[in-house]
């Protein structure tokens, strides 16, 4: 018998958190963990909700301070940043 902690099915592909990027002011040298699964309630960052999926967060370090646009649709080819792909979804 398998042990399961949640009855909610976990997706095999990323969930679309939103069809737009998340604009965030980042600090140079600070480490961020971008949510790749789309299930986090702390978008665009990981809150551990990927547990039980084959996905995990992506560690990213800001090379300078300022505003960046993290991918919200989770389909970007330029993780963790938006590449405009949400416009085609
Ligand atoms: S909650 Fe989505 S990658 Fe961790």
Tab-separated table of N, CA and C and ligand atoms in Angstrom:
chain	number	residue	atom	x	y	z
A	1	UNK	N	0.850	-1.191	0.000
A	1	UNK	CA	0.000	0.000	0.000
A	1	UNK	C	0.884	1.238	0.000
A	2	UNK	N	0.561	2.193	-0.862
A	2	UNK	CA	1.390	3.395	-0.934
A	2	UNK	C	0.932	4.427	0.088
A	3	UNK	N	1.900	5.212	0.517
A	3	UNK	CA	1.595	6.286	1.451
A	3	UNK	C	1.413	7.570	0.662
A	4	UNK	N	0.330	8.232	0.902
A	4	UNK	CA	0.082	9.494	0.216
A	4	UNK	C	-0.340	10.515	1.253
A	5	UNK	N	0.274	11.692	1.192
A	5	UNK	CA	-0.033	12.715	2.186
A	5	UNK	C	-1.146	13.647	1.723
A	6	UNK	N	-1.447	13.636	0.433
A	6	UNK	CA	-2.477	14.522	-0.076
A	6	UNK	C	-3.322	13.781	-1.102
A	7	UNK	N	-4.601	14.059	-1.119
A	7	UNK	CA	-5.467	13.423	-2.100
A	7	UNK	C	-5.528	14.221	-3.392
A	8	UNK	N	-4.981	15.452	-3.372
A	8	UNK	CA	-4.991	16.288	-4.567
A	8	UNK	C	-3.993	15.749	-5.584
A	9	UNK	N	-4.440	15.543	-6.828
A	9	UNK	CA	-3.507	15.052	-7.846
A	9	UNK	C	-2.444	16.098	-8.164
A	10	UNK	N	-1.221	15.652	-8.368
A	10	UNK	CA	-0.131	16.555	-8.708
A	10	UNK	C	0.092	16.493	-10.210
A	11	UNK	N	0.219	17.620	-10.873
A	11	UNK	CA	0.349	17.639	-12.329
A	11	UNK	C	1.700	17.115	-12.797
A	12	UNK	N	1.711	16.514	-14.007
A	12	UNK	CA	2.960	16.045	-14.610
A	12	UNK	C	3.640	17.163	-15.388
A	13	UNK	N	2.842	18.181	-15.725
A	13	UNK	CA	3.395	19.359	-16.408
A	13	UNK	C	3.126	20.560	-15.517
A	14	UNK	N	3.908	21.615	-15.674
A	14	UNK	CA	3.703	22.773	-14.806
A	14	UNK	C	2.299	23.361	-14.914
A	15	UNK	N	1.810	23.822	-13.774
A	15	UNK	CA	0.542	24.532	-13.706
A	15	UNK	C	0.802	25.987	-14.104
A	16	UNK	N	-0.091	26.582	-14.874
A	16	UNK	CA	0.061	27.990	-15.248
A	16	UNK	C	-0.376	28.839	-14.065
A	17	UNK	N	0.583	29.471	-13.398
A	17	UNK	CA	0.242	30.305	-12.243
A	17	UNK	C	-0.503	31.553	-12.711
A	18	UNK	N	-0.001	32.175	-13.774
A	18	UNK	CA	-0.707	33.285	-14.427
A	18	UNK	C	-0.101	33.471	-15.810
A	19	UNK	N	-0.900	33.985	-16.735
A	19	UNK	CA	-0.428	34.185	-18.111
A	19	UNK	C	0.171	35.576	-18.255
A	20	UNK	N	1.131	35.831	-17.408
A	20	UNK	CA	1.845	37.107	-17.395
A	20	UNK	C	3.038	36.931	-16.470
A	21	UNK	N	4.069	37.735	-16.659
A	21	UNK	CA	5.217	37.630	-15.754
A	21	UNK	C	4.913	38.257	-14.397
A	22	UNK	N	5.745	37.920	-13.408
A	22	UNK	CA	5.691	38.547	-12.093
A	22	UNK	C	6.855	39.533	-12.015
A	23	UNK	N	6.549	40.813	-11.889
A	23	UNK	CA	7.588	41.830	-11.747
A	23	UNK	C	8.032	41.878	-10.285
A	24	UNK	N	9.328	41.729	-10.058
A	24	UNK	CA	9.862	41.685	-8.699
A	24	UNK	C	11.125	42.536	-8.619
A	25	UNK	N	11.230	43.317	-7.554
A	25	UNK	CA	12.468	44.057	-7.285
A	25	UNK	C	13.413	43.099	-6.563
A	26	UNK	N	14.550	42.817	-7.183
A	26	UNK	CA	15.509	41.876	-6.584
A	26	UNK	C	16.735	42.633	-6.094
A	27	UNK	N	17.483	41.964	-5.213
A	27	UNK	CA	18.699	42.556	-4.642
A	27	UNK	C	19.917	41.815	-5.153
A	28	UNK	N	20.920	42.563	-5.579
A	28	UNK	CA	22.160	41.977	-6.074
A	28	UNK	C	22.746	40.998	-5.060
A	29	UNK	N	23.105	39.817	-5.523
A	29	UNK	CA	23.732	38.806	-4.668
A	29	UNK	C	22.758	37.936	-3.907
A	30	UNK	N	21.477	38.300	-3.889
A	30	UNK	CA	20.483	37.523	-3.152
A	30	UNK	C	20.036	36.316	-3.978
A	31	UNK	N	19.795	35.214	-3.285
A	31	UNK	CA	19.385	33.969	-3.935
A	31	UNK	C	17.872	33.842	-3.862
A	32	UNK	N	17.276	33.458	-4.997
A	32	UNK	CA	15.826	33.280	-5.096
A	32	UNK	C	15.544	31.871	-5.608
A	33	UNK	N	14.450	31.310	-5.165
A	33	UNK	CA	14.044	29.980	-5.625
A	33	UNK	C	12.722	30.129	-6.381
A	34	UNK	N	12.838	30.130	-7.700
A	34	UNK	CA	11.677	30.311	-8.585
A	34	UNK	C	10.846	29.030	-8.620
A	35	UNK	N	9.557	29.176	-8.490
A	35	UNK	CA	8.636	28.038	-8.574
A	35	UNK	C	8.514	27.610	-10.031
A	36	UNK	N	8.888	26.389	-10.317
A	36	UNK	CA	8.809	25.844	-11.682
A	36	UNK	C	7.535	25.044	-11.900
A	37	UNK	N	6.889	24.627	-10.808
A	37	UNK	CA	5.711	23.761	-10.944
A	37	UNK	C	4.420	24.556	-11.086
A	38	UNK	N	4.424	25.787	-10.642
A	38	UNK	CA	3.248	26.643	-10.739
A	38	UNK	C	2.252	26.475	-9.611
A	39	UNK	N	2.555	25.631	-8.631
A	39	UNK	CA	1.600	25.341	-7.557
A	39	UNK	C	1.794	26.208	-6.312
A	40	UNK	N	2.902	26.893	-6.226
A	40	UNK	CA	3.188	27.688	-5.030
A	40	UNK	C	2.146	28.777	-4.809
A	41	UNK	N	1.833	29.049	-3.574
A	41	UNK	CA	0.934	30.163	-3.251
A	41	UNK	C	1.742	31.433	-2.999
A	42	UNK	N	3.061	31.332	-3.136
A	42	UNK	CA	3.953	32.494	-2.952
A	42	UNK	C	4.590	32.874	-4.286
A	43	UNK	N	3.849	32.808	-5.368
A	43	UNK	CA	4.393	33.100	-6.703
A	43	UNK	C	5.133	34.427	-6.741
A	44	UNK	N	6.244	34.474	-7.463
A	44	UNK	CA	6.785	33.441	-8.342
A	44	UNK	C	7.761	32.502	-7.664
A	45	UNK	N	7.743	32.483	-6.325
A	45	UNK	CA	8.746	31.707	-5.590
A	45	UNK	C	8.176	30.415	-5.019
A	46	UNK	N	9.066	29.474	-4.781
A	46	UNK	CA	8.716	28.144	-4.280
A	46	UNK	C	8.235	28.198	-2.829
A	47	UNK	N	7.191	27.457	-2.536
A	47	UNK	CA	6.740	27.302	-1.144
A	47	UNK	C	6.724	25.838	-0.739
A	48	UNK	N	7.310	24.978	-1.567
A	48	UNK	CA	7.372	23.546	-1.249
A	48	UNK	C	6.211	22.747	-1.805
A	49	UNK	N	5.280	23.407	-2.489
A	49	UNK	CA	4.101	22.709	-3.014
A	49	UNK	C	4.432	21.708	-4.114
A	50	UNK	N	5.646	21.761	-4.647
A	50	UNK	CA	6.039	20.819	-5.702
A	50	UNK	C	6.234	19.408	-5.156
A	51	UNK	N	6.253	19.262	-3.850
A	51	UNK	CA	6.449	17.945	-3.236
A	51	UNK	C	5.413	16.973	-3.786
A	52	UNK	N	5.881	15.828	-4.269
A	52	UNK	CA	4.979	14.842	-4.843
A	52	UNK	C	4.931	14.908	-6.360
A	53	UNK	N	5.588	15.928	-6.935
A	53	UNK	CA	5.704	16.025	-8.391
A	53	UNK	C	7.138	15.664	-8.757
A	54	UNK	N	7.411	15.631	-10.058
A	54	UNK	CA	8.784	15.412	-10.519
A	54	UNK	C	9.510	16.734	-10.698
A	55	UNK	N	8.860	17.826	-10.312
A	55	UNK	CA	9.437	19.153	-10.525
A	55	UNK	C	10.039	19.700	-9.241
A	56	UNK	N	10.909	20.667	-9.410
A	56	UNK	CA	11.516	21.328	-8.259
A	56	UNK	C	11.819	22.773	-8.602
A	57	UNK	N	12.133	23.547	-7.580
A	57	UNK	CA	12.404	24.962	-7.795
A	57	UNK	C	13.734	25.154	-8.521
A	58	UNK	N	13.899	26.347	-9.062
A	58	UNK	CA	15.144	26.708	-9.734
A	58	UNK	C	15.823	27.799	-8.918
A	59	UNK	N	17.059	27.518	-8.511
A	59	UNK	CA	17.833	28.495	-7.744
A	59	UNK	C	18.395	29.545	-8.702
A	60	UNK	N	18.197	30.812	-8.354
A	60	UNK	CA	18.673	31.903	-9.201
A	60	UNK	C	19.250	33.000	-8.319
A	61	UNK	N	20.403	33.518	-8.711
A	61	UNK	CA	21.056	34.586	-7.955
A	61	UNK	C	21.021	35.870	-8.779
A	62	UNK	N	20.565	36.934	-8.162
A	62	UNK	CA	20.497	38.228	-8.846
A	62	UNK	C	21.906	38.779	-9.038
A	63	UNK	N	22.249	39.123	-10.290
A	63	UNK	CA	23.590	39.674	-10.540
A	63	UNK	C	23.613	41.191	-10.385
A	64	UNK	N	22.413	41.787	-10.255
A	64	UNK	CA	22.336	43.216	-9.951
A	64	UNK	C	20.965	43.509	-9.350
A	65	UNK	N	20.874	44.621	-8.653
A	65	UNK	CA	19.603	45.023	-8.054
A	65	UNK	C	18.729	45.696	-9.098
A	66	UNK	N	17.426	45.490	-8.973
A	66	UNK	CA	16.499	46.130	-9.893
A	66	UNK	C	15.301	45.247	-10.161
A	67	UNK	N	14.436	45.714	-11.050
A	67	UNK	CA	13.221	44.971	-11.362
A	67	UNK	C	13.498	43.916	-12.430
A	68	UNK	N	12.989	42.710	-12.194
A	68	UNK	CA	13.083	41.629	-13.178
A	68	UNK	C	11.691	41.038	-13.350
A	69	UNK	N	11.511	40.279	-14.434
A	69	UNK	CA	10.217	39.694	-14.731
A	69	UNK	C	10.341	38.175	-14.729
A	70	UNK	N	9.893	37.575	-13.618
A	70	UNK	CA	9.912	36.111	-13.503
A	70	UNK	C	8.737	35.533	-14.278
A	71	UNK	N	8.978	34.411	-14.925
A	71	UNK	CA	7.934	33.732	-15.698
A	71	UNK	C	6.782	33.304	-14.785
A	72	UNK	N	5.561	33.588	-15.213
A	72	UNK	CA	4.379	33.187	-14.459
A	72	UNK	C	3.657	32.002	-15.061
A	73	UNK	N	3.854	31.788	-16.368
A	73	UNK	CA	3.144	30.681	-17.036
A	73	UNK	C	3.914	29.374	-16.928
A	74	UNK	N	5.193	29.462	-16.548
A	74	UNK	CA	6.086	28.299	-16.342
A	74	UNK	C	6.454	27.595	-17.640
A	75	UNK	N	6.209	28.248	-18.777
A	75	UNK	CA	6.526	27.641	-20.071
A	75	UNK	C	7.736	28.297	-20.728
A	76	UNK	N	8.344	29.244	-20.055
A	76	UNK	CA	9.476	29.949	-20.638
A	76	UNK	C	10.635	29.017	-20.985
A	77	UNK	N	11.364	29.374	-22.022
A	77	UNK	CA	12.579	28.645	-22.375
A	77	UNK	C	13.795	29.345	-21.782
A	78	UNK	N	13.538	30.421	-21.027
A	78	UNK	CA	14.616	31.235	-20.451
A	78	UNK	C	14.477	31.276	-18.925
A	79	UNK	N	14.191	30.104	-18.320
A	79	UNK	CA	13.937	30.027	-16.873
A	79	UNK	C	15.039	30.729	-16.075
A	80	UNK	N	14.666	31.479	-15.046
A	80	UNK	CA	13.315	31.689	-14.532
A	80	UNK	C	12.634	32.936	-15.103
A	81	UNK	N	13.221	33.549	-16.109
A	81	UNK	CA	12.689	34.806	-16.619
A	81	UNK	C	11.659	34.609	-17.732
A	82	UNK	N	10.748	35.548	-17.832
A	82	UNK	CA	9.724	35.544	-18.879
A	82	UNK	C	10.384	35.695	-20.245
A	83	UNK	N	9.930	34.920	-21.219
A	83	UNK	CA	10.397	35.089	-22.594
A	83	UNK	C	9.236	35.429	-23.520
A	84	UNK	N	8.085	35.762	-22.948
A	84	UNK	CA	6.926	36.166	-23.746
A	84	UNK	C	6.053	35.028	-24.211
A	85	UNK	N	6.428	33.810	-23.837
A	85	UNK	CA	5.711	32.628	-24.308
A	85	UNK	C	4.245	32.605	-23.850
A	86	UNK	N	3.936	33.264	-22.723
A	86	UNK	CA	2.563	33.269	-22.207
A	86	UNK	C	1.575	33.831	-23.228
A	87	UNK	N	2.075	34.656	-24.147
A	87	UNK	CA	1.190	35.271	-25.163
A	87	UNK	C	0.636	34.234	-26.128
A	88	UNK	N	1.298	33.087	-26.233
A	88	UNK	CA	0.860	32.036	-27.158
A	88	UNK	C	0.002	30.974	-26.468
A	89	UNK	N	-0.223	31.124	-25.164
A	89	UNK	CA	-0.985	30.106	-24.426
A	89	UNK	C	-2.477	30.373	-24.478
B	1	LIG	S1	6.313	25.118	-5.202
B	1	LIG	FE1	6.604	25.123	-7.349
B	1	LIG	S2	8.687	24.504	-7.559
B	1	LIG	FE2	8.380	24.513	-5.436
